[in-house]
Tab-separated table of C-alpha atoms in Angstrom:
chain	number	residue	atom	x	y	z
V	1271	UNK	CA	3.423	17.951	8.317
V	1272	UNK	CA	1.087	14.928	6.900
V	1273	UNK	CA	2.256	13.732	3.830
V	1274	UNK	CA	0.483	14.675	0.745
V	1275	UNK	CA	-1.108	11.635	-0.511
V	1276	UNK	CA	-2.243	10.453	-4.295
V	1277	UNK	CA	-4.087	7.925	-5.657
V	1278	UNK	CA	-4.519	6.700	-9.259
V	1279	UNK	CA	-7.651	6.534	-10.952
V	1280	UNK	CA	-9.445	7.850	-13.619
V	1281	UNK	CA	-13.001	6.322	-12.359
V	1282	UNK	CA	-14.949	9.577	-10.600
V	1283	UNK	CA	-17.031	7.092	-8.196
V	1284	UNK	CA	-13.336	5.920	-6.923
V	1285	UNK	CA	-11.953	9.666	-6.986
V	1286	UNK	CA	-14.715	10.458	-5.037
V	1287	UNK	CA	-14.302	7.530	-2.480
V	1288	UNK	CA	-11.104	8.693	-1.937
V	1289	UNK	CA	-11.459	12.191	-1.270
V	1290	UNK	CA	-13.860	11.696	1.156
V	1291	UNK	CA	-11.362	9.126	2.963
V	1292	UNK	CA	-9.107	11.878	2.960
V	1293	UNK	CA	-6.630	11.630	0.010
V	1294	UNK	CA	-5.412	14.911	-1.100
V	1295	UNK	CA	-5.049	14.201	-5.128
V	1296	UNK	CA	-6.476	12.284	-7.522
V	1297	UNK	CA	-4.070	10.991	-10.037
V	1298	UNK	CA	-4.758	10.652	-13.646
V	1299	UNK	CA	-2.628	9.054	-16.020
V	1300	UNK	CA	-1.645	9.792	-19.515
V	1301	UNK	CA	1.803	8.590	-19.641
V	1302	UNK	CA	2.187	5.636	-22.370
V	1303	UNK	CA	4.913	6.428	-24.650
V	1304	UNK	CA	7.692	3.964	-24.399
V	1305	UNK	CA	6.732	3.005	-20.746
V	1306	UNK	CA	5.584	-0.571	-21.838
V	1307	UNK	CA	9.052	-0.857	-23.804
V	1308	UNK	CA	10.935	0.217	-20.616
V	1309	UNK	CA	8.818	-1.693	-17.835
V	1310	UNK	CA	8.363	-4.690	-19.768
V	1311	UNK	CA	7.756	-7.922	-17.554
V	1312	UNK	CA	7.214	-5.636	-14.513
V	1313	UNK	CA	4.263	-5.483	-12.332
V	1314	UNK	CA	3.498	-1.931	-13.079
V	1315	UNK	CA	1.081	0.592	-13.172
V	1316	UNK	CA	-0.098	1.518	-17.255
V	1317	UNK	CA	-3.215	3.416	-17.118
V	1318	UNK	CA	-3.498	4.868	-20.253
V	1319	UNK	CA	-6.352	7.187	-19.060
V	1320	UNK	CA	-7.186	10.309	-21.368
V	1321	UNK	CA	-7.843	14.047	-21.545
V	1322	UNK	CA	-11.205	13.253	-21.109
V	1323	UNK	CA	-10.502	11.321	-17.842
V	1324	UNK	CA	-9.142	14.554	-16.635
V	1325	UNK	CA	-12.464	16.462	-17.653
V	1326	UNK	CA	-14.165	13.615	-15.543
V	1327	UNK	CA	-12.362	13.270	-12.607
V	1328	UNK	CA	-11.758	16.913	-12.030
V	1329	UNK	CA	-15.943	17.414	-12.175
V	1330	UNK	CA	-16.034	14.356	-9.721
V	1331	UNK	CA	-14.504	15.865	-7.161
V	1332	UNK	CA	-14.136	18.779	-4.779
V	1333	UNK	CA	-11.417	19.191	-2.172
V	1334	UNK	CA	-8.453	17.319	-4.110
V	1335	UNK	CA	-5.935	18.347	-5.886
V	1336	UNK	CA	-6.289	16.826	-9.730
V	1337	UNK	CA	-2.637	15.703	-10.486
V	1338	UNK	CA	-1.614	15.083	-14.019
V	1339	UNK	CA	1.449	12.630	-15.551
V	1340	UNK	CA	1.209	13.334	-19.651
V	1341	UNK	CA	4.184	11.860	-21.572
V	1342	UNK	CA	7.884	13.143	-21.803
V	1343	UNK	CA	8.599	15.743	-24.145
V	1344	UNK	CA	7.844	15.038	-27.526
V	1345	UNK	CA	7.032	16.073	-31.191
V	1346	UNK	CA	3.636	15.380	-33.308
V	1347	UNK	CA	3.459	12.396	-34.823
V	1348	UNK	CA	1.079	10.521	-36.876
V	1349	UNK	CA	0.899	8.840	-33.501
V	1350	UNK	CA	0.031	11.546	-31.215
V	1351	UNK	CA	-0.091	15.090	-30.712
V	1352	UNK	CA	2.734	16.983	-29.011
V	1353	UNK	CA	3.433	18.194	-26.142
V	1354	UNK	CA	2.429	21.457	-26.158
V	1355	UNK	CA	-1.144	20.252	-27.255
V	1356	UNK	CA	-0.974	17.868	-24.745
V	1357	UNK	CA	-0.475	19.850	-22.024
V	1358	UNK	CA	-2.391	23.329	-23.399
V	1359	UNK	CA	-5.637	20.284	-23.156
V	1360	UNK	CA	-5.155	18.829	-19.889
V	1361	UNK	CA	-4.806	22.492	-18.351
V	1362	UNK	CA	-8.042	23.667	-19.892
V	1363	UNK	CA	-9.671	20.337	-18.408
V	1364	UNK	CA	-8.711	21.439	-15.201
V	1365	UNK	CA	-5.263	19.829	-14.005
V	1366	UNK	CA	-3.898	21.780	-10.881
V	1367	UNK	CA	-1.225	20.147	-11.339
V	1368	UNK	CA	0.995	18.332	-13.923
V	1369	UNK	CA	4.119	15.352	-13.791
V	1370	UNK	CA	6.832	15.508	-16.200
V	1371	UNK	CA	7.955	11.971	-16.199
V	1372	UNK	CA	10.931	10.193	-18.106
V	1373	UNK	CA	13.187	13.133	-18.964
V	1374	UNK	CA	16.587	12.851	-19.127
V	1375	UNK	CA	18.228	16.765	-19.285
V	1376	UNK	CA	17.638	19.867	-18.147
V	1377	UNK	CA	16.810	21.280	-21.741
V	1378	UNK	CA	12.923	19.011	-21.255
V	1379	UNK	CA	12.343	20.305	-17.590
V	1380	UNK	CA	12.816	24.048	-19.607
V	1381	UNK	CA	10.556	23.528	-22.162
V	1382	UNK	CA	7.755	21.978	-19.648
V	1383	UNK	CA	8.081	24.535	-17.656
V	1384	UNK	CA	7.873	27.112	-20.651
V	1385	UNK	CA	4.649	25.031	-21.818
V	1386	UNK	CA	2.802	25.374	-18.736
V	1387	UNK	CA	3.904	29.140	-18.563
V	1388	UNK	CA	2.360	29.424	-14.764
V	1389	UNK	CA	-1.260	28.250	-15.859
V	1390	UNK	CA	-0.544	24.450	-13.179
V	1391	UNK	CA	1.676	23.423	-10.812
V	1392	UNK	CA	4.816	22.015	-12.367
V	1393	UNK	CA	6.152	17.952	-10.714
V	1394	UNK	CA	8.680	17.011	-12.837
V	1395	UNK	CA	9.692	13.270	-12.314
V	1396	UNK	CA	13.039	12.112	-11.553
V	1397	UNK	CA	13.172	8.463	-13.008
V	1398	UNK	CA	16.601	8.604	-15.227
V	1399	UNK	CA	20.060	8.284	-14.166
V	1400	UNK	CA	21.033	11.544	-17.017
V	1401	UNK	CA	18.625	13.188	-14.796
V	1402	UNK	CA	20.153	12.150	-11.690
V	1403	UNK	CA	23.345	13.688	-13.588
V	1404	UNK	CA	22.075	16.763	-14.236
V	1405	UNK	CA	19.875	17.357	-11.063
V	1406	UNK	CA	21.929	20.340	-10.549
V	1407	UNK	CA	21.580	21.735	-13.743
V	1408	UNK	CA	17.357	20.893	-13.438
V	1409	UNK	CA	17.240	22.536	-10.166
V	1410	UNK	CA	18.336	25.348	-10.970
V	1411	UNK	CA	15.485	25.983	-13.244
V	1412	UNK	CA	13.069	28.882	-12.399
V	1413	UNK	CA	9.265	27.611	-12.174
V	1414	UNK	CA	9.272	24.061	-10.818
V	1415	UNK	CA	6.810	23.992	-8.203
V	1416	UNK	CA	7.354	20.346	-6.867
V	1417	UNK	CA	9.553	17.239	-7.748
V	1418	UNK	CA	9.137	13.340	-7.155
V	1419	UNK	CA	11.538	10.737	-7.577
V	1420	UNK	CA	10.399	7.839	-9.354
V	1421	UNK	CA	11.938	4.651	-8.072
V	1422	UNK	CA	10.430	2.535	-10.816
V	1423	UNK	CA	12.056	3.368	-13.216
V	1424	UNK	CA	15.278	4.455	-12.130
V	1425	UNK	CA	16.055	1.425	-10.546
V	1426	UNK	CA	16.161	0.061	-13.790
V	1427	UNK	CA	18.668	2.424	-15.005
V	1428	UNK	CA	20.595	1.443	-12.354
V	1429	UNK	CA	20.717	-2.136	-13.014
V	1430	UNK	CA	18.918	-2.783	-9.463
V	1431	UNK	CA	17.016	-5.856	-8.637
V	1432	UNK	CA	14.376	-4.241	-6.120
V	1433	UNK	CA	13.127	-0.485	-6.242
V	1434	UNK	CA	13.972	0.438	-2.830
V	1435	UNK	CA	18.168	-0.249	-2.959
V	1436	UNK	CA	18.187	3.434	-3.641
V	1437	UNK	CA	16.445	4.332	-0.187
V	1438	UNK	CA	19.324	2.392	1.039
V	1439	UNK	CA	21.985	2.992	-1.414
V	1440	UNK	CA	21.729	6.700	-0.328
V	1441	UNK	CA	20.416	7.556	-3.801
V	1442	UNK	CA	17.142	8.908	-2.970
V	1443	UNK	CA	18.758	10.903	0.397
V	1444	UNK	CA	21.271	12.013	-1.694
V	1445	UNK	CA	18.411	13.484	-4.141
V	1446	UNK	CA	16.115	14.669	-1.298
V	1447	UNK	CA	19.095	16.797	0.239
V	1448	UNK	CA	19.356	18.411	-3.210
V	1449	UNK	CA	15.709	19.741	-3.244
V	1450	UNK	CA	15.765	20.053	0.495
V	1451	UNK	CA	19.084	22.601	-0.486
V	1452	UNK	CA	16.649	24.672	-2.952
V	1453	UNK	CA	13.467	24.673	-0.962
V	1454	UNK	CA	11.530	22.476	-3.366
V	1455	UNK	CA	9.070	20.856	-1.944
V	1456	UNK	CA	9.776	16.743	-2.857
V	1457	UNK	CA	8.361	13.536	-2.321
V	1458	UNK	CA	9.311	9.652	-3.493
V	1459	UNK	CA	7.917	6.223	-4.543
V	1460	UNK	CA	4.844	4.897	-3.386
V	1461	UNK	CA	3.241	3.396	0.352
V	1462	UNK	CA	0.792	0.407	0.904
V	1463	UNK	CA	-1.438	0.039	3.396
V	1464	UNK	CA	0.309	-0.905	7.172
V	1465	UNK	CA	1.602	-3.796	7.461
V	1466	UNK	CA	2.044	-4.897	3.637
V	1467	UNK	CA	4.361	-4.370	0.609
V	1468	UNK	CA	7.502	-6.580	0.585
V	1469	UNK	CA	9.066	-3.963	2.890
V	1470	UNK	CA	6.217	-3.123	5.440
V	1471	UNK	CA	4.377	0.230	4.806
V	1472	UNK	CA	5.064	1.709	7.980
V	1473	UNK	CA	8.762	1.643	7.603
V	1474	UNK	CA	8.828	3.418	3.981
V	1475	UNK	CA	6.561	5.784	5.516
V	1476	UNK	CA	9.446	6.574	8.596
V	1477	UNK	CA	11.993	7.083	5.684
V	1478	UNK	CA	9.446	9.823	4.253
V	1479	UNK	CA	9.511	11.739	7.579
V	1480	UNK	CA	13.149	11.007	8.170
V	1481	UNK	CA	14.141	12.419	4.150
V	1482	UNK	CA	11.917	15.625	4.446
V	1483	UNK	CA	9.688	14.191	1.746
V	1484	UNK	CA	5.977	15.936	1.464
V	1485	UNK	CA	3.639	13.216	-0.833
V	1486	UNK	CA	3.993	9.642	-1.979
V	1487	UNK	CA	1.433	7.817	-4.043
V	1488	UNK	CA	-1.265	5.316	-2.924
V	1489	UNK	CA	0.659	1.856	-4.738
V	1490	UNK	CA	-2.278	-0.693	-6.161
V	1491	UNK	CA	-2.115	-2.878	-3.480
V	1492	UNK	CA	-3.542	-0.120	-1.206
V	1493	UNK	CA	-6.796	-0.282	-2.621
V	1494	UNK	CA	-7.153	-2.589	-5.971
V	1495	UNK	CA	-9.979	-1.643	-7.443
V	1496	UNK	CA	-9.476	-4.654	-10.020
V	1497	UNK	CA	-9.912	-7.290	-7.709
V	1498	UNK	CA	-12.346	-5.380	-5.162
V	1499	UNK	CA	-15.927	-4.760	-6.605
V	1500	UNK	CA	-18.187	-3.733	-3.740
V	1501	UNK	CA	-18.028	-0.023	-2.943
V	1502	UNK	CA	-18.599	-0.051	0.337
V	1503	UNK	CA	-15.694	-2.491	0.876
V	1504	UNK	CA	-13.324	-0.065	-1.394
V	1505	UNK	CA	-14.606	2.742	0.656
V	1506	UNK	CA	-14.079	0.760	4.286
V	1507	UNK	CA	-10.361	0.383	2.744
V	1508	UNK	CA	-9.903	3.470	1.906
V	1509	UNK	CA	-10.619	5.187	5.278
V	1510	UNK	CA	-9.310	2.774	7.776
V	1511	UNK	CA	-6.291	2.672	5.962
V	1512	UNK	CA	-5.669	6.365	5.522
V	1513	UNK	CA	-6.638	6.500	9.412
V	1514	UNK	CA	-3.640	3.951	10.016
V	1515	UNK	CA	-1.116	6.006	8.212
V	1516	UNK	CA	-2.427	9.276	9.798
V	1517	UNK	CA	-2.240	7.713	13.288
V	1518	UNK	CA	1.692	6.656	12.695
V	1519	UNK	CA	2.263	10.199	10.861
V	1520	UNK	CA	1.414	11.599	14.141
V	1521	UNK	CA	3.589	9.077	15.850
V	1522	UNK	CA	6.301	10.032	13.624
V	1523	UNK	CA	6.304	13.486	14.660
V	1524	UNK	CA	6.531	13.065	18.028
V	1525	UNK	CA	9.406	10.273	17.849
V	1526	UNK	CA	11.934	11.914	14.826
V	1527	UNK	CA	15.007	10.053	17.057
V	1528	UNK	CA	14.151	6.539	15.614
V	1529	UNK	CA	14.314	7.645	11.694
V	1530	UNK	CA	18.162	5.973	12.121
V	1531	UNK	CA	17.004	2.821	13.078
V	1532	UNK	CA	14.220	2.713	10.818
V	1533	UNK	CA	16.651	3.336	8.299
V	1534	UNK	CA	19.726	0.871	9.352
V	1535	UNK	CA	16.590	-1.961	9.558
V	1536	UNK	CA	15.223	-0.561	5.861
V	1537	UNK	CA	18.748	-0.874	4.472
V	1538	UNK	CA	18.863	-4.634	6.251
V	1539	UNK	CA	15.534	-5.895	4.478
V	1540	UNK	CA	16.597	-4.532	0.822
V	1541	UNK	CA	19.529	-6.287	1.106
V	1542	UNK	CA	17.949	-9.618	2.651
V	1543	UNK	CA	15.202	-9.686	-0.843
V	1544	UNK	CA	17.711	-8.335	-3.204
V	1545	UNK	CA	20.444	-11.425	-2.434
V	1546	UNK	CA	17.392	-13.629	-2.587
């Protein structure tokens, strides 16, 4: 089965661009609280796009899913509005489906669930260690639709150098057979286009296949819309390179034997740039 795959954006020309490549949801998002605190210094992704985005994109576009990340559980503050608002807006702008990120017990993953009450598709976001801790607990949970596992950020609470140890420390495989167990449909990190990313693309993409996992995000280097300005060159990017992981999805399917070499060769380059 092709891997689900999302993009961020909160531009509708992009959106649009990358449906019609052939990406199955558009990403917006919200998240913002405390993720500049926690991914200081890093080279990551802080949109900051808004409930309007969501009102934007969804109108933009036709065939994909609209995918949601608002901001771990929280109160109303002077700051912000809470939760509840926060996800009661995004819903009636049209999210089909919305990411719980950050959250650290089971308690959270309740109350988002309670706070969607069936009106999107619940993702919560596996990116804490506590929640690595209490994945049991979490999964047991009636109403989560989906779950991801954000390497990010949990490599950080791990005290990793490089993201993808846990692919080959076992902790993500340990994760996936957990949601694998309870027949919740999972996915993991993010892919760039063949042939790029410190670990090449295609062999992330084998680990996918190899774990069970169903989506994985577009990263920025798949398509940067910051550094490229002409459309039609965005556009060429987007299809040949969803064509190129199509063509070795299909390859993967027909050749599941060499998952435990990808894997043994996977393990061997996260521990070559992580000793670097």
């Amino acid at each position: 089965m092709a891997l689900k795959l999302m993009y961020i954006t909160n531009r509708p020309e992009i959106a649009q661009i990358a449906e019609s490549a052939g990406v199955d949801r558009i990403f917006v998002d919200m998240e913002y609280i405390g993720k500049s605190q926690r991914q200081g210094g890093m080279d990551t992704v802080q949109s900051h796009h808004t409930v309007e985005d969501v009102a934007t994109v969804k109108n933009a576009i036709t065939t994909a899913e609209l995918i949601v990340r608002v901001n771990p559980i929280h109160g109303e503050t002077q700051e912000f509005c809470s939760s509840e608002e926060e996800i009661n807006d995004v819903i009636a702008n049209g999210a089909d489906i919305i990411m719980l990120p950050y959250f650290k017990t089971a308690a959270e993953v309740r109350e988002f669930v309670r706070l969607v009450d069936g009106r999107a598709r619940t993702l919560p976001l596996v990116e804490t260690v506590e929640a690595v801790n209490d994945v049991d607990e979490i999964l047991d949970i009636d109403g989560i639709d989906e779950i991801f596992v954000g390497l990010n950020d949990l490599s950080l609470g791990y005290g990793k150098k490089f993201m993808f140890e846990l692919l080959s420390d076992g902790t993500v495989e340990y994760l996936c057979n957990k949601f694998k167990k309870k027949g919740i449909p999972y996915g993991f990190g993010g892919i760039a286009s063949l042939g790029k990313g410190l670990i090449p693309s295609e062999c992330i993409i084998k680990e996918h296949y190899r774990l069970g996992s169903t989506c994985s995000i577009l990263s920025r280097s798949f398509c940067n819309i910051d550094k490229i300005k002409h459309f039609g060159i965005i556009s060429s990017t987007f299809v040949n390179g969803i064509r190129e992981i199509r063509a070795l999805e299909n390859e993967c399917e027909r050749y599941m034997d060499y998952f435990i070499d990808n894997k043994r060769k996977v393990a061997e380059l996260v521990k070559e740039i992580s000793e670097r």
